[in-house]
Amino acid sequence: AIRRAVPRRCPGMRCMPEPATTSLDAALDAALRSRRSDHGGVPVGALLVPKRKLTSCRAALEAAVGDLRHGTRSDVRHALVVDRVTPDMFLLHVPATVAGVLDDPAAAPAELAAAVASAVGASGAVFYSGVRRCDALFGRALPPLAPRPGPPEAFTFAEVFAGIGGFRLGLEPLGGRCVFAAELDRAASRAYGAHWPAGGEPRAGDISSVHAADLPAFDLLTAGASRAVADGRVAEL
């Protein structure tokens, strides 16, 4: 059975409101619950997994999602990021496909929902919706915005799906200052870094790994058209 930190009606799955492990500290449980957010965007979340079950849980999820063609094995492996939170417990950050099933199994294809339920249920894991990888609780907070000498900027902006920095190239000559940038594609990110070396504003790869509340204040938000949108695969963003 899949156990959730936040109870919902989940047809086809046994969803329990209490964590599966008694070794979880109450303060950690409260902190994880506070990360939950009904933001309406790309599903995000993490499974709290006992150490002895981590490898098998990760392998089962990779096999289930990959075999059902809801993402390649390499995509799943890349997205299954692990954070150690106590000596005997780990957070397994799951891909959006898996988080979406755990958030709303009734809306998922029956075969996929069954495969995820089997993979997760066997580990006795607890699912925490809304928990992201970039979080101070796990030592992965965004670096602070570095001070900049000279006169104040005319305005500030943040750019997501930044590509190689087209928006930045146009906005900086107008007096704007970039305070945050996010780009998932590694080649584009390298090109971006070649033009604007890291060290000033905080940056991220996967924008879904960052809480909106943790972003620096900005006046303007820019977003480039991603390849997934161009291909008609908006759900994969």
CSV table of C-alpha atoms in Angstrom, one decimal:
chain,number,residue,atom,x,y,z
A,1,ALA,CA,0.0,0.0,0.0
A,2,ILE,CA,1.2,3.5,-0.7
A,3,ARG,CA,1.3,5.8,2.3
A,4,ARG,CA,0.9,9.5,2.0
A,5,ALA,CA,1.8,12.3,4.4
A,6,VAL,CA,-1.2,14.2,3.3
A,7,PRO,CA,-4.4,12.1,3.0
A,8,ARG,CA,-6.5,12.3,-0.1
A,9,ARG,CA,-9.1,10.1,-1.7
A,10,CYS,CA,-7.1,7.8,-4.0
A,11,PRO,CA,-9.3,5.3,-5.8
A,12,GLY,CA,-7.5,2.1,-6.5
A,13,MET,CA,-4.8,2.6,-3.8
A,14,ARG,CA,-4.7,2.4,-0.1
A,15,CYS,CA,-3.7,5.9,1.0
A,16,MET,CA,-2.8,6.3,4.7
A,17,PRO,CA,-2.3,9.6,6.5
A,18,GLU,CA,0.5,8.5,8.8
A,19,PRO,CA,4.1,7.8,7.9
A,20,ALA,CA,5.2,4.2,7.5
A,21,THR,CA,8.2,4.4,9.8
A,22,THR,CA,8.3,5.0,13.5
A,23,SER,CA,12.0,6.2,13.3
A,24,LEU,CA,11.0,9.4,11.6
A,25,ASP,CA,11.5,12.4,13.8
A,26,ALA,CA,8.4,14.5,14.4
A,27,ALA,CA,10.2,17.7,13.5
A,28,LEU,CA,11.3,16.3,10.2
A,29,ASP,CA,7.8,15.1,9.4
A,30,ALA,CA,6.4,18.5,10.2
A,31,ALA,CA,9.1,20.2,8.0
A,32,LEU,CA,8.3,17.9,5.1
A,33,ARG,CA,4.6,18.5,5.4
A,34,SER,CA,5.2,22.2,5.2
A,35,ARG,CA,6.7,21.9,1.7
A,36,ARG,CA,3.5,20.6,0.3
A,37,SER,CA,1.9,23.0,-2.2
A,38,ASP,CA,-1.1,22.7,-4.5
A,39,HIS,CA,0.5,24.9,-7.1
A,40,GLY,CA,-1.3,23.5,-10.1
A,41,GLY,CA,2.0,23.1,-12.1
A,42,VAL,CA,4.3,20.2,-12.9
A,43,PRO,CA,3.8,17.5,-10.1
A,44,VAL,CA,6.7,17.3,-7.8
A,45,GLY,CA,7.4,15.3,-4.6
A,46,ALA,CA,9.6,12.8,-2.8
A,47,LEU,CA,9.3,9.4,-1.2
A,48,LEU,CA,10.7,9.0,2.3
A,49,VAL,CA,12.3,5.6,2.1
A,50,PRO,CA,14.0,3.4,4.7
A,51,LYS,CA,17.7,2.9,3.9
A,52,ARG,CA,17.3,-0.8,3.5
A,53,LYS,CA,14.6,-0.4,0.9
A,54,LEU,CA,16.1,2.5,-1.1
A,55,THR,CA,17.9,0.5,-3.8
A,56,SER,CA,15.0,-1.8,-4.4
A,57,CYS,CA,12.5,1.1,-4.5
A,58,ARG,CA,14.5,3.1,-6.9
A,59,ALA,CA,15.1,0.1,-9.2
A,60,ALA,CA,11.4,-0.8,-9.1
A,61,LEU,CA,10.3,2.7,-10.0
A,62,GLU,CA,12.8,2.9,-12.9
A,63,ALA,CA,11.7,-0.5,-14.2
A,64,ALA,CA,8.0,0.3,-13.9
A,65,VAL,CA,8.0,3.7,-15.5
A,66,GLY,CA,10.6,2.8,-18.2
A,67,ASP,CA,8.8,-0.4,-19.2
A,68,LEU,CA,5.5,1.3,-19.6
A,69,ARG,CA,7.1,3.8,-22.0
A,70,HIS,CA,6.1,6.8,-19.9
A,71,GLY,CA,9.7,7.9,-20.0
A,72,THR,CA,13.0,6.3,-20.9
A,73,ARG,CA,15.1,4.6,-18.3
A,74,SER,CA,17.7,7.2,-18.6
A,75,ASP,CA,15.2,10.0,-17.9
A,76,VAL,CA,13.9,8.2,-14.9
A,77,ARG,CA,17.3,7.5,-13.5
A,78,HIS,CA,18.3,11.1,-13.9
A,79,ALA,CA,15.2,12.3,-12.1
A,80,LEU,CA,15.4,9.9,-9.1
A,81,VAL,CA,17.6,12.1,-6.9
A,82,VAL,CA,18.4,11.0,-3.4
A,83,ASP,CA,18.9,13.1,-0.3
A,84,ARG,CA,19.9,11.6,3.1
A,85,VAL,CA,17.8,13.2,5.9
A,86,THR,CA,18.5,10.9,8.9
A,87,PRO,CA,20.9,8.0,9.4
A,88,ASP,CA,18.3,5.5,8.3
A,89,MET,CA,16.0,7.4,6.0
A,90,PHE,CA,16.4,8.9,2.6
A,91,LEU,CA,14.3,11.2,0.4
A,92,LEU,CA,13.9,9.8,-3.1
A,93,HIS,CA,12.8,12.7,-5.4
A,94,VAL,CA,10.6,11.2,-8.1
A,95,PRO,CA,10.0,12.2,-11.7
A,96,ALA,CA,6.9,14.3,-12.6
A,97,THR,CA,5.3,11.2,-14.1
A,98,VAL,CA,5.5,9.3,-10.7
A,99,ALA,CA,4.6,12.4,-8.6
A,100,GLY,CA,1.5,12.9,-10.8
A,101,VAL,CA,0.3,9.3,-10.2
A,102,LEU,CA,0.9,9.6,-6.4
A,103,ASP,CA,-0.9,13.0,-6.3
A,104,ASP,CA,-3.9,11.7,-8.2
A,105,PRO,CA,-3.9,8.0,-9.1
A,106,ALA,CA,-7.4,8.1,-10.4
A,107,ALA,CA,-6.4,10.4,-13.2
A,108,ALA,CA,-3.5,8.2,-14.3
A,109,PRO,CA,-3.6,5.3,-16.8
A,110,ALA,CA,-4.6,2.2,-14.8
A,111,GLU,CA,-1.5,0.2,-15.9
A,112,LEU,CA,0.8,3.0,-14.8
A,113,ALA,CA,-1.0,3.6,-11.5
A,114,ALA,CA,-0.8,-0.2,-10.7
A,115,ALA,CA,2.9,-0.3,-11.5
A,116,VAL,CA,3.8,2.7,-9.4
A,117,ALA,CA,1.6,1.4,-6.5
A,118,SER,CA,3.4,-1.9,-6.6
A,119,ALA,CA,6.9,-0.3,-6.7
A,120,VAL,CA,6.2,2.1,-3.9
A,121,GLY,CA,4.0,0.0,-1.7
A,122,ALA,CA,6.6,-2.7,-1.3
A,123,SER,CA,9.1,-0.3,0.2
A,124,GLY,CA,6.8,1.1,2.9
A,125,ALA,CA,7.6,4.6,1.7
A,126,VAL,CA,5.7,7.8,2.5
A,127,PHE,CA,5.0,10.2,-0.3
A,128,TYR,CA,5.4,14.0,0.4
A,129,SER,CA,3.8,16.1,-2.4
A,130,GLY,CA,5.5,19.4,-3.1
A,131,VAL,CA,8.9,18.5,-1.7
A,132,ARG,CA,11.6,19.8,-4.1
A,133,ARG,CA,15.3,19.0,-4.5
A,134,CYS,CA,16.6,22.5,-3.9
A,135,ASP,CA,15.8,23.2,-0.3
A,136,ALA,CA,17.7,24.5,2.7
A,137,LEU,CA,16.3,21.7,4.8
A,138,PHE,CA,18.5,19.3,2.9
A,139,GLY,CA,21.5,21.6,2.5
A,140,ARG,CA,20.6,22.5,-1.1
A,141,ALA,CA,19.3,26.1,-0.8
A,142,LEU,CA,19.9,28.5,-3.6
A,143,PRO,CA,23.0,30.6,-3.1
A,144,PRO,CA,22.2,34.2,-2.1
A,145,LEU,CA,22.2,37.0,-4.6
A,146,ALA,CA,25.7,38.6,-4.7
A,147,PRO,CA,25.9,42.3,-4.1
A,148,ARG,CA,26.8,44.4,-7.2
A,149,PRO,CA,28.9,47.5,-7.0
A,150,GLY,CA,27.9,50.7,-8.8
A,151,PRO,CA,24.6,52.5,-9.3
A,152,PRO,CA,21.3,50.6,-8.7
A,153,GLU,CA,19.8,48.8,-11.7
A,154,ALA,CA,16.8,50.2,-13.5
A,155,PHE,CA,14.8,46.9,-12.9
A,156,THR,CA,15.5,43.3,-12.0
A,157,PHE,CA,14.4,40.2,-13.9
A,158,ALA,CA,14.5,36.4,-13.5
A,159,GLU,CA,14.6,34.1,-16.5
A,160,VAL,CA,13.4,30.5,-16.7
A,161,PHE,CA,13.9,28.2,-19.7
A,162,ALA,CA,16.7,30.7,-20.3
A,163,GLY,CA,18.4,28.9,-23.2
A,164,ILE,CA,21.6,30.6,-24.0
A,165,GLY,CA,20.4,33.9,-22.6
A,166,GLY,CA,18.6,35.7,-25.4
A,167,PHE,CA,16.3,37.7,-23.0
A,168,ARG,CA,19.3,38.6,-20.8
A,169,LEU,CA,21.2,39.8,-23.9
A,170,GLY,CA,18.4,42.2,-24.6
A,171,LEU,CA,17.5,43.3,-21.1
A,172,GLU,CA,20.8,44.1,-19.6
A,173,PRO,CA,21.6,47.0,-22.1
A,174,LEU,CA,18.3,48.5,-20.9
A,175,GLY,CA,19.5,48.6,-17.4
A,176,GLY,CA,18.1,45.4,-16.1
A,177,ARG,CA,19.9,43.0,-13.7
A,178,CYS,CA,19.3,39.2,-13.8
A,179,VAL,CA,18.7,37.9,-10.3
A,180,PHE,CA,17.9,34.3,-11.2
A,181,ALA,CA,18.3,32.0,-14.2
A,182,ALA,CA,17.2,28.4,-14.9
A,183,GLU,CA,18.0,26.2,-17.8
A,184,LEU,CA,17.7,22.4,-17.9
A,185,ASP,CA,19.5,21.6,-21.1
A,186,ARG,CA,23.2,21.0,-20.4
A,187,ALA,CA,24.5,22.3,-23.7
A,188,ALA,CA,22.5,25.5,-23.5
A,189,SER,CA,23.5,25.9,-19.9
A,190,ARG,CA,27.2,25.6,-20.8
A,191,ALA,CA,26.8,28.3,-23.5
A,192,TYR,CA,24.9,30.5,-21.0
A,193,GLY,CA,27.8,30.1,-18.5
A,194,ALA,CA,30.4,31.0,-21.1
A,195,HIS,CA,28.7,34.3,-21.7
A,196,TRP,CA,27.8,35.0,-18.1
A,197,PRO,CA,30.1,33.1,-15.7
A,198,ALA,CA,28.4,31.9,-12.5
A,199,GLY,CA,28.9,33.7,-9.3
A,200,GLY,CA,26.4,36.6,-9.3
A,201,GLU,CA,22.8,35.4,-9.4
A,202,PRO,CA,21.6,32.0,-8.2
A,203,ARG,CA,21.0,29.5,-10.9
A,204,ALA,CA,19.1,26.2,-11.3
A,205,GLY,CA,18.7,23.5,-13.9
A,206,ASP,CA,15.2,22.1,-13.4
A,207,ILE,CA,12.9,24.9,-12.4
A,208,SER,CA,10.5,22.5,-10.7
A,209,SER,CA,13.2,21.8,-8.1
A,210,VAL,CA,12.9,25.3,-6.6
A,211,HIS,CA,10.2,26.7,-4.4
A,212,ALA,CA,8.8,30.0,-5.8
A,213,ALA,CA,9.1,31.5,-2.3
A,214,ASP,CA,12.9,30.9,-2.4
A,215,LEU,CA,13.5,33.0,-5.5
A,216,PRO,CA,15.0,36.5,-5.1
A,217,ALA,CA,12.5,39.3,-5.6
A,218,PHE,CA,12.3,40.5,-9.3
A,219,ASP,CA,10.3,43.0,-11.4
A,220,LEU,CA,10.1,40.9,-14.6
A,221,LEU,CA,9.9,37.2,-15.3
A,222,THR,CA,11.0,35.9,-18.7
A,223,ALA,CA,10.6,32.4,-20.1
A,224,GLY,CA,11.8,31.1,-23.4
A,225,ALA,CA,9.8,28.7,-25.5
A,226,SER,CA,11.1,25.2,-24.7
A,227,ARG,CA,11.7,22.3,-27.1
A,228,ALA,CA,9.0,20.4,-25.3
A,229,VAL,CA,6.4,23.1,-26.1
A,230,ALA,CA,7.5,23.1,-29.7
A,231,ASP,CA,7.1,19.4,-29.9
A,232,GLY,CA,3.7,19.5,-28.3
A,233,ARG,CA,4.8,17.8,-25.1
A,234,VAL,CA,3.9,20.4,-22.6
A,235,ALA,CA,3.2,17.8,-19.9
A,236,GLU,CA,6.9,16.9,-19.8
A,237,LEU,CA,8.0,20.4,-18.7
